[in-house]
Coordinates of C-alpha atoms in Angstrom, one line a residue:
M1 CA 125.2 41.0 205.4
K2 CA 123.4 43.9 207.1
N3 CA 123.8 42.3 210.5
H4 CA 127.5 41.8 209.8
R5 CA 128.0 45.5 209.1
L6 CA 126.2 46.4 212.4
W7 CA 128.4 44.1 214.3
I8 CA 131.5 45.7 212.8
A9 CA 130.2 49.2 213.7
S10 CA 129.6 48.1 217.3
I11 CA 133.1 46.8 217.5
T12 CA 134.4 50.1 216.1
F13 CA 132.6 52.2 218.7
A14 CA 133.9 49.8 221.4
V15 CA 137.4 50.4 220.3
A16 CA 136.8 54.2 220.4
A17 CA 135.5 54.0 223.9
T18 CA 138.3 51.7 224.9
F19 CA 141.0 54.0 223.5
G20 CA 139.4 57.1 225.1
L21 CA 138.5 58.7 221.7
G22 CA 135.9 61.5 221.2
A23 CA 133.5 61.8 218.3
T24 CA 136.1 63.4 216.1
G25 CA 138.8 60.9 216.7
D26 CA 140.9 63.1 219.0
P27 CA 142.0 61.8 222.4
Q28 CA 139.8 63.1 225.2
G29 CA 141.1 65.4 227.9
A30 CA 143.7 64.2 230.4
V31 CA 141.3 64.8 233.4
Q32 CA 139.1 61.7 233.7
T33 CA 136.4 60.5 236.1
P34 CA 137.1 57.4 238.2
A35 CA 134.8 55.4 235.9
Q36 CA 136.8 56.5 232.9
A37 CA 140.1 55.7 234.6
L38 CA 139.1 52.0 234.9
R39 CA 138.7 51.1 231.2
Q40 CA 136.1 48.5 230.4
F41 CA 137.3 46.3 227.5
S42 CA 134.4 44.5 225.8
G43 CA 136.2 42.5 223.1
T44 CA 136.2 38.7 222.8
P45 CA 138.8 37.1 225.1
I46 CA 141.7 35.5 223.1
D47 CA 145.0 33.8 223.8
V48 CA 148.1 35.3 222.1
D49 CA 151.7 34.2 222.1
Y50 CA 153.9 36.5 220.0
Q51 CA 157.7 35.8 219.8
S52 CA 159.6 38.5 217.9
A53 CA 156.5 38.9 215.8
N54 CA 156.4 41.8 213.3
L55 CA 154.5 44.8 214.7
R56 CA 152.6 45.5 211.5
T57 CA 151.6 41.9 211.2
V58 CA 150.3 41.8 214.8
L59 CA 148.2 44.9 214.3
R60 CA 146.6 43.5 211.2
N61 CA 145.9 40.2 213.0
L62 CA 144.2 41.9 215.8
S63 CA 142.1 44.1 213.5
E64 CA 140.9 40.9 211.7
I65 CA 140.0 39.4 215.0
G66 CA 138.0 42.5 216.1
G67 CA 136.6 43.1 212.6
I68 CA 137.7 46.7 212.4
N69 CA 139.0 48.8 209.6
L70 CA 142.7 49.5 210.2
V71 CA 145.2 51.8 208.5
I72 CA 148.9 51.6 209.5
D73 CA 150.7 54.9 208.9
P74 CA 154.1 54.8 207.2
S75 CA 155.6 56.3 210.3
V76 CA 155.1 52.9 212.1
P77 CA 158.5 51.1 211.7
G78 CA 158.4 48.0 209.5
N79 CA 161.1 46.1 211.4
A80 CA 159.6 46.6 214.9
T81 CA 158.8 43.4 216.8
V82 CA 156.4 42.3 219.5
D83 CA 157.1 39.8 222.3
L84 CA 153.8 39.1 224.1
K85 CA 152.0 36.2 225.8
L86 CA 148.5 36.7 227.2
S87 CA 145.7 34.3 228.1
Q88 CA 141.9 35.0 227.8
V89 CA 142.4 38.8 227.4
P90 CA 139.9 40.9 225.4
W91 CA 141.3 41.5 222.0
D92 CA 140.8 45.3 222.2
Q93 CA 142.9 45.3 225.5
V94 CA 145.6 43.3 223.6
M95 CA 145.7 46.0 221.0
D96 CA 145.9 48.7 223.6
V97 CA 148.9 47.0 225.3
V98 CA 150.6 46.5 221.9
M99 CA 150.2 50.2 221.0
K100 CA 151.4 51.5 224.4
S101 CA 154.4 49.2 224.5
S102 CA 155.4 50.3 220.9
Q103 CA 154.9 54.1 221.6
L104 CA 152.1 54.3 219.1
T105 CA 148.9 56.5 219.1
Y106 CA 145.8 56.5 216.9
D107 CA 143.4 58.7 215.0
L108 CA 139.8 57.5 214.7
Q109 CA 138.0 58.9 211.6
G110 CA 134.5 57.4 211.4
P111 CA 134.8 53.6 211.2
V112 CA 138.5 53.7 210.3
L113 CA 141.3 53.5 212.9
R114 CA 144.6 54.9 211.8
V115 CA 147.7 53.9 213.9
L116 CA 150.8 56.1 213.8
T117 CA 153.7 57.1 216.0
R118 CA 153.4 59.8 218.6
D119 CA 155.9 62.1 216.9
A120 CA 154.1 61.8 213.6
R121 CA 150.8 62.7 215.3
T122 CA 152.4 65.7 217.0
K123 CA 153.7 67.0 213.7
E124 CA 150.2 66.6 212.1
L125 CA 148.5 68.6 214.8
Q126 CA 151.1 71.3 214.6
A127 CA 150.7 71.5 210.8
E128 CA 146.9 71.7 211.2
A129 CA 147.3 74.6 213.7
D130 CA 149.6 76.4 211.3
Q131 CA 147.2 75.9 208.5
K132 CA 144.3 77.2 210.6
R133 CA 146.3 80.3 211.6
A134 CA 147.3 81.0 208.1
G135 CA 143.7 80.7 207.1
Q136 CA 142.7 83.3 209.6
Q137 CA 145.5 85.7 208.4
A138 CA 144.5 85.3 204.8
P139 CA 141.6 87.9 204.8
D140 CA 142.5 91.5 204.1
L141 CA 142.7 93.9 207.0
V142 CA 140.1 96.5 207.4
M143 CA 140.6 99.9 209.1
R144 CA 138.1 101.3 211.5
R145 CA 138.2 104.8 213.1
L146 CA 136.3 105.1 216.4
R147 CA 135.9 108.5 218.1
L148 CA 135.2 108.2 221.8
N149 CA 133.1 110.7 223.8
Y150 CA 133.4 109.5 227.4
A151 CA 136.0 106.8 227.6
S152 CA 139.7 107.4 227.4
A153 CA 141.4 106.3 224.1
G154 CA 144.5 105.2 226.0
D155 CA 142.5 103.0 228.4
V156 CA 140.5 101.4 225.6
Q157 CA 143.7 100.7 223.6
K158 CA 145.3 99.0 226.6
L159 CA 142.2 96.9 227.1
L160 CA 142.0 95.8 223.5
L161 CA 145.7 94.8 223.4
Q162 CA 145.9 93.1 226.7
G163 CA 142.6 91.3 226.2
K164 CA 143.8 90.1 222.8
F165 CA 140.7 91.3 221.0
V166 CA 142.8 91.8 217.9
S167 CA 144.6 89.2 215.9
D168 CA 148.4 88.9 215.6
R169 CA 148.2 91.0 212.4
G170 CA 145.9 93.6 213.9
T171 CA 147.0 97.0 215.3
V172 CA 145.4 99.6 217.6
E173 CA 146.6 103.2 217.5
I174 CA 145.2 106.3 219.3
D175 CA 145.1 110.0 218.6
S176 CA 145.0 111.8 222.0
R177 CA 144.1 115.1 220.5
T178 CA 140.7 113.9 219.2
N179 CA 140.4 111.0 221.6
M180 CA 140.1 108.5 218.7
I181 CA 141.3 104.9 218.4
I182 CA 142.3 103.5 215.0
V183 CA 141.9 99.7 214.7
Q184 CA 143.1 97.7 211.7
D185 CA 142.1 94.0 211.7
V186 CA 140.0 91.4 210.0
A187 CA 136.3 92.2 209.6
K188 CA 135.2 89.5 212.0
N189 CA 137.2 91.0 214.9
L190 CA 136.2 94.5 214.0
A191 CA 132.5 93.6 214.6
D192 CA 133.3 92.4 218.1
I193 CA 135.4 95.5 218.8
D194 CA 132.7 97.8 217.6
Q195 CA 130.2 96.3 220.1
L196 CA 132.8 96.4 222.9
V197 CA 133.7 100.0 222.4
A198 CA 130.0 101.0 222.2
E199 CA 129.5 99.5 225.6
L200 CA 132.5 101.1 227.1
D201 CA 131.9 104.6 225.7
K202 CA 129.0 105.5 227.9
P203 CA 128.7 108.4 230.3
E204 CA 129.3 107.5 234.0
P205 CA 127.0 109.0 236.7
Q206 CA 128.5 111.6 239.0
V207 CA 128.5 111.8 242.7
E208 CA 128.2 114.9 244.8
I209 CA 129.7 114.4 248.3
E210 CA 129.0 116.8 251.1
A211 CA 131.0 116.5 254.3
K212 CA 130.2 118.3 257.6
V213 CA 132.9 118.7 260.2
L214 CA 131.3 120.1 263.4
Q215 CA 133.5 121.2 266.3
M216 CA 132.0 122.3 269.6
N217 CA 133.9 123.6 272.6
R218 CA 132.2 124.3 275.9
D219 CA 133.9 125.6 279.0
A220 CA 132.8 126.8 282.4
A221 CA 134.7 128.1 285.4
K222 CA 134.0 129.1 288.9
A223 CA 136.5 130.6 291.4
L224 CA 136.2 132.2 294.8
G225 CA 139.2 133.8 296.6
V226 CA 139.9 136.0 299.6
Q227 CA 142.5 138.5 300.7
W228 CA 142.8 139.9 304.2
G229 CA 145.3 141.4 306.4
V230 CA 145.7 142.8 309.9
N231 CA 148.0 145.4 311.3
G232 CA 148.5 146.2 315.0
R233 CA 151.0 148.7 316.2
V234 CA 152.4 149.8 319.6
A235 CA 154.3 153.1 319.3
P236 CA 155.0 156.2 321.5
E237 CA 153.6 158.5 318.8
L238 CA 150.3 156.6 318.9
G239 CA 150.1 157.0 322.7
N240 CA 150.0 153.2 323.4
T241 CA 153.6 152.7 324.3
T242 CA 154.7 149.7 326.4
A243 CA 156.3 152.0 329.1
L244 CA 159.4 149.8 328.8
G245 CA 162.8 150.7 327.6
F246 CA 162.7 147.6 325.4
P247 CA 160.5 146.9 323.6
N248 CA 159.2 150.4 323.4
R249 CA 157.3 149.8 320.1
G250 CA 156.1 146.9 318.0
T251 CA 154.1 145.8 315.0
A252 CA 152.1 142.7 314.2
S253 CA 151.0 142.3 310.6
G254 CA 150.9 140.0 307.6
R255 CA 154.0 139.6 305.4
V256 CA 152.5 138.3 302.0
I257 CA 153.1 141.1 299.5
T258 CA 150.8 141.2 296.4
Q259 CA 151.4 143.0 293.2
G260 CA 152.0 146.7 293.9
P261 CA 152.2 148.3 297.3
V262 CA 149.7 147.1 299.8
T263 CA 148.7 149.3 302.7
Q264 CA 146.6 148.5 305.7
G265 CA 144.3 151.4 306.7
P266 CA 145.0 155.0 306.1
T267 CA 148.5 156.1 305.3
D268 CA 150.2 157.1 308.5
P269 CA 153.4 159.2 307.8
R270 CA 154.7 158.2 311.2
S271 CA 154.7 154.5 310.3
T272 CA 157.6 152.6 308.6
E273 CA 157.2 150.6 305.5
L274 CA 156.9 147.3 307.3
E275 CA 154.3 148.8 309.7
R276 CA 152.2 149.7 306.7
A277 CA 152.5 146.5 304.6
G278 CA 151.0 143.1 305.1
T279 CA 148.4 140.7 303.9
A280 CA 148.0 137.7 306.1
V281 CA 146.0 135.6 303.6
N282 CA 146.7 136.3 299.9
L283 CA 144.4 134.0 297.8
P284 CA 142.8 136.2 295.2
V285 CA 141.1 135.1 291.9
V286 CA 143.2 135.9 288.9
G287 CA 141.2 138.0 286.5
A288 CA 138.2 138.2 288.9
T289 CA 135.1 139.9 287.5
S290 CA 133.6 140.7 290.9
A291 CA 135.2 141.8 294.2
L292 CA 134.0 143.0 297.6
G293 CA 136.3 144.7 300.1
V294 CA 136.0 145.9 303.7
S295 CA 138.6 148.0 305.6
M296 CA 138.4 149.0 309.2
G297 CA 140.9 150.7 311.6
S298 CA 141.3 152.7 314.8
V299 CA 141.5 156.5 314.9
N300 CA 145.1 156.6 315.8
G301 CA 146.0 153.9 313.4
A302 CA 147.0 151.4 316.1
F303 CA 145.0 148.6 314.6
N304 CA 143.7 148.0 311.1
I305 CA 142.0 145.1 309.3
D306 CA 141.4 144.8 305.5
V307 CA 139.3 142.1 303.8
A308 CA 138.8 141.6 300.0
I309 CA 136.6 138.8 298.5
T310 CA 137.1 138.1 294.7
A311 CA 134.9 135.9 292.6
L312 CA 134.8 134.7 289.0
E313 CA 132.2 132.7 287.0
H314 CA 132.7 132.1 283.3
S315 CA 130.9 130.0 280.7
G316 CA 131.5 129.9 277.0
Q317 CA 130.6 127.9 273.9
L318 CA 132.3 127.7 270.5
K319 CA 130.9 126.1 267.4
I320 CA 132.8 125.7 264.2
L321 CA 131.0 124.1 261.2
S322 CA 133.0 123.3 258.1
T323 CA 131.2 121.9 255.0
P324 CA 133.6 120.8 252.2
R325 CA 131.8 119.6 249.1
V326 CA 133.1 117.9 246.0
T327 CA 131.6 116.4 242.8
T328 CA 133.4 113.6 240.9
Q329 CA 132.7 110.8 238.4
N330 CA 132.0 107.2 239.4
N331 CA 135.2 105.4 240.5
K332 CA 137.3 108.6 240.2
V333 CA 139.3 110.1 243.0
A334 CA 138.3 113.6 244.1
E335 CA 140.0 116.0 246.6
V336 CA 139.2 119.4 248.0
T337 CA 141.4 121.4 250.4
Q338 CA 140.8 124.6 252.3
G339 CA 143.5 126.1 254.5
F340 CA 147.0 127.3 254.3
Q341 CA 150.6 126.1 254.5
I342 CA 152.9 126.9 257.4
P343 CA 156.6 127.5 256.7
F344 CA 159.1 125.6 258.9
Q345 CA 162.8 126.6 258.9
T346 CA 165.6 124.2 259.6
V347 CA 169.3 125.0 259.8
A348 CA 171.9 122.4 258.7
N349 CA 175.5 123.0 257.8
N350 CA 175.0 126.8 257.9
T351 CA 172.2 126.5 255.4
V352 CA 168.6 127.5 256.1
T353 CA 166.0 125.4 254.6
T354 CA 162.3 126.3 254.5
Q355 CA 159.7 123.6 254.2
F356 CA 155.9 123.9 254.1
R357 CA 153.4 121.8 255.9
D358 CA 149.6 121.8 255.3
A359 CA 147.3 123.0 258.0
A360 CA 144.0 122.7 256.2
L361 CA 140.7 120.9 255.9
K362 CA 141.2 118.2 253.3
L363 CA 138.6 115.7 251.9
R364 CA 139.7 112.9 249.6
V365 CA 137.1 110.4 248.4
T366 CA 136.6 107.8 245.8
P367 CA 132.9 106.9 245.2
Q368 CA 131.6 103.7 243.6
I369 CA 128.0 103.5 242.6
T370 CA 126.3 100.1 243.0
A371 CA 123.3 98.6 241.2
A372 CA 121.3 98.9 244.4
N373 CA 121.4 102.8 244.2
T374 CA 124.0 103.0 247.0
V375 CA 127.4 104.5 247.0
I376 CA 130.5 102.8 248.4
M377 CA 133.0 105.5 249.5
F378 CA 136.7 105.3 250.3
I379 CA 137.2 108.4 252.5
E380 CA 140.2 110.2 253.8
L381 CA 139.2 113.4 255.8
E382 CA 141.7 115.5 257.7
N383 CA 141.2 118.7 259.7
A384 CA 144.6 120.2 260.7
Q385 CA 144.9 123.6 262.5
P386 CA 148.1 125.4 263.8
D387 CA 148.4 125.6 267.5
F388 CA 150.7 128.5 268.4
S389 CA 150.3 127.9 272.1
R390 CA 152.5 124.9 271.7
A391 CA 155.2 126.4 269.4
V392 CA 158.7 124.9 269.3
L393 CA 161.5 127.2 268.3
G394 CA 158.8 129.6 266.9
N395 CA 157.2 126.8 264.8
P396 CA 153.6 126.0 265.8
S397 CA 152.5 122.5 266.3
I398 CA 149.6 121.2 264.1
A399 CA 146.6 119.8 265.8
T400 CA 145.2 117.1 263.5
Q401 CA 141.9 115.3 263.4
R402 CA 141.8 112.5 260.8
A403 CA 139.3 109.9 259.7
I404 CA 140.1 107.1 257.1
T405 CA 137.3 104.7 256.4
Q406 CA 135.1 102.9 253.8
V407 CA 131.3 103.0 254.1
Q408 CA 128.3 102.2 252.0
V409 CA 125.5 104.8 252.0
A410 CA 122.2 105.0 250.2
D411 CA 121.7 107.9 247.8
G412 CA 120.9 111.2 249.6
V413 CA 121.3 109.6 253.1
T414 CA 123.6 111.2 255.7
T415 CA 125.8 109.0 257.8
V416 CA 128.2 109.9 260.6
I417 CA 131.6 108.4 260.0
G418 CA 133.4 109.5 263.1
G419 CA 133.2 111.4 266.4
I420 CA 135.4 112.4 269.3
L421 CA 134.2 113.6 272.7
Q422 CA 136.8 114.9 275.1
Q423 CA 135.9 116.3 278.6
T424 CA 138.3 117.8 281.1
D425 CA 137.2 118.6 284.7
T426 CA 139.7 120.5 286.9
Q427 CA 139.3 121.5 290.6
L428 CA 142.0 123.5 292.4
N429 CA 142.0 124.3 296.2
D430 CA 144.6 126.7 297.6
Q431 CA 144.4 127.0 301.4
T432 CA 146.2 127.9 304.6
P433 CA 147.2 124.7 306.4
G434 CA 145.0 123.8 309.4
L435 CA 143.1 127.0 309.5
H436 CA 140.9 126.2 306.4
K437 CA 139.2 123.5 308.6
I438 CA 137.8 126.0 311.1
P439 CA 134.0 125.7 311.0
L440 CA 132.2 128.6 309.4
L441 CA 135.4 130.7 309.3
G442 CA 137.4 128.3 307.1
W443 CA 136.5 130.1 303.9
L444 CA 138.7 133.0 305.0
F445 CA 141.7 130.8 304.6
K446 CA 141.1 129.1 301.2
R447 CA 140.5 129.6 297.5
T448 CA 138.5 127.3 295.2
D449 CA 138.8 127.2 291.4
T450 CA 136.7 124.8 289.4
K451 CA 136.9 124.4 285.6
S452 CA 135.1 122.2 283.1
E453 CA 136.0 121.9 279.4
Q454 CA 134.3 119.8 276.7
N455 CA 135.5 119.4 273.2
E456 CA 133.3 117.5 270.6
L457 CA 134.1 116.6 267.0
M458 CA 131.5 115.0 264.6
I459 CA 132.1 114.1 261.0
S460 CA 129.2 113.3 258.6
L461 CA 128.9 112.6 254.9
T462 CA 126.0 112.8 252.4
P463 CA 126.4 111.3 248.9
R464 CA 124.1 112.4 246.1
I465 CA 124.1 110.6 242.7
I466 CA 123.8 112.9 239.7
R467 CA 122.6 110.8 236.7

């Protein structure tokens, strides 16, 4: 008798494995391994030939062949028939085919196999879920008041509701004035909420971010110019007449007029304006800081020569260091601005509109502290300055230098996030055609102007974690 019960139990577990049932009798998940997809039926092969046989009778017959305990639910129709003919097929596979063809399902509870329709099983599962939900709602609701010190009550409320940490009956309210959240729910959920809020309501470390914007302008200039003129006269009053009726007098002089009156030699009241004026080569240095002049002439003023050499050498260096600094909490945006706004006026439909544009040094950064004691920074740095030398309709243009980047820097370490180097070299030569090529004397017929300008911009950041 004992061996017979063991044989029935083994047959029962074979049926459970065949029908894909878990330990609780519920069907297993829809996702199966390839081995599970190919079911292995281990029942005794049998021959069956059912012609319009009653469904309930067929199920009972198969349970007797397999030696299993069978319960047929009242939902199984009593007038349903089975038409089936199989040869040498395991009996458990025959039962599986009969249940599928008749739209039946099963519920295995220990050694008992209960057969019922799919609709009836669905209703049972729904009823069990409703009963379980009703059991959860049965306990009385408990109110808990939690005052927050560091976290925002609105953010915590949003997290609790969206994360479904409270039941359907539970509520979460906030008091913005005292930064308090008021939770009403079952005691089990309140314990989890207390632990979650305690982890969220902790002080975040702060980050001090120091930026340095270094602007350096270097310029150098060298220029060398020359002015010279010559004036030769033949006139009876000078005693060097030509002894001819025509031409009886004459003048040879330069005709390049510089700023202001230019006279060659001493003023001679007997000479005309054209006889006194003239500069053959007029290539001076504008704004010259050094000059050397030589003037020579005859006693009677018949011949005069005047030479002026001008020179300029300039070098300059400009350094501007801007150091904006801002402190903010972890994962919070911070912005610091230093500068002013420039008004711009526009006229449209006889209406004057004034708009303001920023011309300032602006630092906008969002730090994120990592577990490795480093800081990830999302940085927007802009240095804008008005340029009145390029004004349009009285409105200055705005020279802008901007850097947008994301970097990871260790605590207290300085990193350079950007730099611009611009160098301009200019060389100008003004000269008299052909004559400037004369060896040794060519410098009397040309002016040289050499300029070099270098602009450099460097931006660096240093984060410091304040715990």
